Amino acid sequence: MDCLKSGFYARKHAFLGYSEVVEPDKHFHNLVQKMASDPAHATKIFVCHSVDQINSKGIFYGDDPLIFSLPLLLMQLSLISIITRIAYAILKPFGQPMIVSQILGGVILGPSILGHNSSFAAKVFPPKGITVLDTMSVFGFMLFIFLIGVKIDPTMVLKSGRKAVAIGILGSTVPCSLAGLVAFIISRSATLDEDIVGFFPLAVAVMSLTAFPVVAIFLAELKILNSEIGRLASSSSIICDLCQWTIISVIFAFKIATFRSFGTIMGTVFSAALLIFIVVFGFRPVALWIVRHTPDGKPVKEIYIFAVMVALLGCGFAGEFFGLSALFAAFILGLVIPDGPPLGAALVERLDCFVSVLLMPLFFTNCGLQTDVFAIMNWRNVVVLYSIAFSAFIGKILGTIGPPLFFRMPVRDSISLALIMNSKGIAELALLTNWKRVKVIDEECFAIMIISVVVVTGVISPLVKTLYDPSRRFIAYKRRTILHARANDELRILVCQHSPDNVQATISLVEASNPTTQSPINLVVLRLVKLEGRASSLLIAHRQRERQSYNPTQSERIFNAFTKFADQRDDSVTVHCFEGIAPYGTMHNDVCSLALEKRTTLIILPFHKKWMVGDRMETSYALRHLNKNVLDKAPCSVGILIDHKTRKRPRSAFAEQATFRVMTIFFGGADDREALAYGRRMAENPNLTLTVIRFYATNDIVAGTVRSRMLDMEILGQLKASMRYNERIEHREELVSDGFKVLSVIKSMENQFDLVMVGRRHGESRYLSDLRKWNDGKGELGTLGELFAASDFKSKSCVLVVQQQTRVWGLHDPEESTRLRRLDS
């Protein structure tokens, strides 16, 4: 009903037990009384408020800002943000995810704690303010569901392996069956209210649910999205989602058939089919056209983004108009938009921050605002519903732990996977909130179920963090180093690339590594791409197009360059190309897992800084973090390649001159020995010269164990023996008295070589301590590496900083003495 300056709506206050009447005059007050006394509206609470109270003039004009919509909304958002952040800061040390803090923030502000005071509730969360919050939270949830649809690749269902399918099916049927059996036994053996018994099927459905959006958010927060378990959980949850939403749809259709006419059922089915048809055959071709007409690396045009947003709003309205829900329409539209760059990533980039930072916390908090623990009056209902929830939890464990164990997954990993599949979140909250809104469940059941969601999520998160460490599987069971490789063994190198900038420098390094038919190089090229516009990470082998594209992507340009190089080397080089799409924070998992799978000897990473024309330098802190993680967790040796861009490099360093000049700097230690071993392999190349500069002093130039010094002398002796039949090897010894003498020697030779190789870690040394004054010492390259990477070091040489393998099962590293644990990294 609309009345000039007043509006009425029949909605019960979210947590107040009375109605609020804002009356402009006596006429409207009498009208409200008349409506309230009407028997047809006896069960409803009517609220009347002025429709023009939007902006406040301020307290100096006599206005109360909290009776105006805008200042009230701003205060509510501020309170919600502050309370949830404080709760998160308190709970984060206990391993609790953000969703728990957001729900608890709502509970604190709601009728359970602060809102239990009627004055606080009436002032801070009045009915008209609750209506605005509800609308904003549902709109935010619609955008979130749309983004989830955009991030999902529907073909993942077809690509799921037997393990994922088995986990998905058993993970949905076993908990439903077990929880359903428990609910049936309770309903037959206990005397309960009809309302609570009628809620049993819905309780079974919601507690047995494993929703892909919930799992994806949970994995991202734990930073295991691209781990082995993360990928398995993602694909399994999609299968589980399909099974469970089919069950929920059947229950929903049965309820419609029971309480509605046959025409209503047919209208709903026809509307859903028509909407899906229009989206798939109307919007899908348009989205593909946009992707084809957006050049690789270029932003999507604003008009395309605008068109997609209009389509989203239109589909949402159509869903609400036909009774299908705007959420369903938004999700279907998101599914037909290709995930990842350019269109999917552009949509996620534009909307994700606004949705995830503002609107979705509002949705979670709003769930807490509607939770009233004082509504729980019958403790028998608590015991009954928690029994069903616990049986569903156990059923999910039993259903999802079986297939991994059958496929010989470690027990700890299998338990972690089962716990992840039990995670609860936004899907369960959305169902419960909707059921409460349409009066399917009462305040008591809603409060009980919200508490169960918080408890399950709060327990699972720290357990998974304790049980599962993805880096544990990267510990190799044998030495994978160049130093310990046998003569004429195949050299396996994993090359990581982010862009085409480092391709030619990397190819020159591989070419210098002396690939021959007797000792070939098995080259694995991994293009690392930041996860954008996707909900799950990918690590896939690259498939070359049948016809070469006139507009190749960055990945294709990188892979084509390495493939062409391998074709020119006949049988001495083989290339395997992979693309890894993951967040920067966990990208090292792809690098280490692929290195372990391919039994790699050496990982080559590009340095995180780029030298542009002139003295300008660009730094990527995300790549720096990636390099540090790989250095810490790699199952083999690692090299970081510094490619100075202060001069134009030819297509290949070997094409520039007849001889490729390499220098290795030797102080002592495992990393220097690995660099020297790599140099000795390079020295077998007839087009290459190797110069080894050994620094020594009257006392020990670097600290080390007796065993370490013996190994240093052994490899230097082997080098001198090689010099007898290889004239391209030169060995120099430089006596130094301090670090500045070391620096002067290095600077005197800075432009005499095409490649310089240095070890990353060294023992404590006053000589190297002097060199640390020339850099901040906070990089991942060690003292000498940071010296060559400094902006004031004018060398045009490429520099390879080498670290020998550090993670070997049961190995006692001779370098690990008390004095050498403080490495200059």
Coordinates of N, CA and C in Angstrom, one line a residue, residues 187 191-203 255 259 378 381 384-385 388 435 439-446 448-449:
S187 N 12.8 -39.5 14.4 CA 11.4 -39.2 14.2 C 10.5 -40.3 14.6
T191 N 9.4 -38.2 20.7 CA 8.2 -37.3 20.6 C 8.7 -35.9 20.4
L192 N 8.5 -35.4 19.1 CA 8.9 -34.1 18.8 C 7.8 -33.3 18.1
D193 N 8.0 -32.0 18.1 CA 7.0 -31.1 17.4 C 7.0 -31.4 15.9
E194 N 5.8 -31.2 15.3 CA 5.7 -31.5 13.9 C 6.6 -30.6 13.0
D195 N 6.8 -29.3 13.5 CA 7.7 -28.4 12.8 C 9.1 -28.9 12.7
I196 N 9.6 -29.4 13.8 CA 11.0 -29.8 13.8 C 11.2 -31.1 13.0
V197 N 10.2 -32.0 13.0 CA 10.2 -33.2 12.2 C 10.2 -32.8 10.7
G198 N 9.3 -31.8 10.4 CA 9.2 -31.4 9.0 C 10.5 -30.8 8.5
F199 N 11.3 -30.3 9.4 CA 12.6 -29.7 9.0 C 13.7 -30.7 8.8
F200 N 13.5 -31.9 9.2 CA 14.5 -33.0 9.1 C 15.1 -33.1 7.7
P201 N 14.3 -33.3 6.7 CA 14.8 -33.5 5.3 C 15.7 -32.3 4.9
L202 N 15.3 -31.1 5.2 CA 16.1 -29.9 4.9 C 17.4 -29.9 5.7
A203 N 17.4 -30.3 7.0 CA 18.6 -30.3 7.8 C 19.6 -31.3 7.2
K255 N 7.7 -30.4 -3.2 CA 6.9 -29.5 -2.3 C 6.0 -28.7 -3.2
F259 N 1.9 -28.5 -2.8 CA 1.1 -27.3 -2.3 C 0.7 -26.4 -3.5
N378 N 14.0 -25.1 23.4 CA 13.9 -26.5 23.6 C 15.2 -27.2 23.3
N381 N 15.5 -30.1 20.8 CA 15.7 -29.8 19.4 C 17.1 -29.6 19.1
V384 N 18.7 -33.1 18.9 CA 18.3 -33.8 17.7 C 18.9 -33.3 16.4
L385 N 18.9 -32.0 16.2 CA 19.5 -31.4 15.0 C 21.0 -31.6 15.0
I388 N 21.8 -35.0 13.8 CA 21.8 -35.2 12.4 C 23.0 -34.5 11.7
W435 N 15.2 -20.0 3.6 CA 14.2 -20.8 4.3 C 13.6 -20.0 5.4
K439 N 9.6 -18.6 5.8 CA 9.0 -19.2 6.9 C 9.0 -20.7 6.9
V440 N 10.0 -21.3 6.2 CA 10.1 -22.8 6.2 C 10.6 -23.2 7.5
I441 N 11.5 -22.5 8.1 CA 12.1 -22.8 9.4 C 11.8 -21.6 10.4
D442 N 11.8 -21.9 11.6 CA 11.5 -20.8 12.6 C 12.9 -20.3 13.2
E443 N 12.7 -19.3 14.1 CA 13.9 -18.7 14.7 C 14.8 -19.7 15.4
E444 N 14.2 -20.6 16.1 CA 15.0 -21.6 16.9 C 15.8 -22.5 16.0
C445 N 15.2 -23.1 14.9 CA 16.0 -23.9 14.0 C 17.1 -23.2 13.3
F446 N 16.7 -21.9 12.9 CA 17.7 -21.1 12.2 C 18.9 -20.8 13.1
I448 N 20.0 -22.6 15.6 CA 20.7 -23.9 15.9 C 21.6 -24.2 14.7
M449 N 21.1 -24.1 13.5 CA 21.8 -24.4 12.3 C 23.0 -23.4 12.0

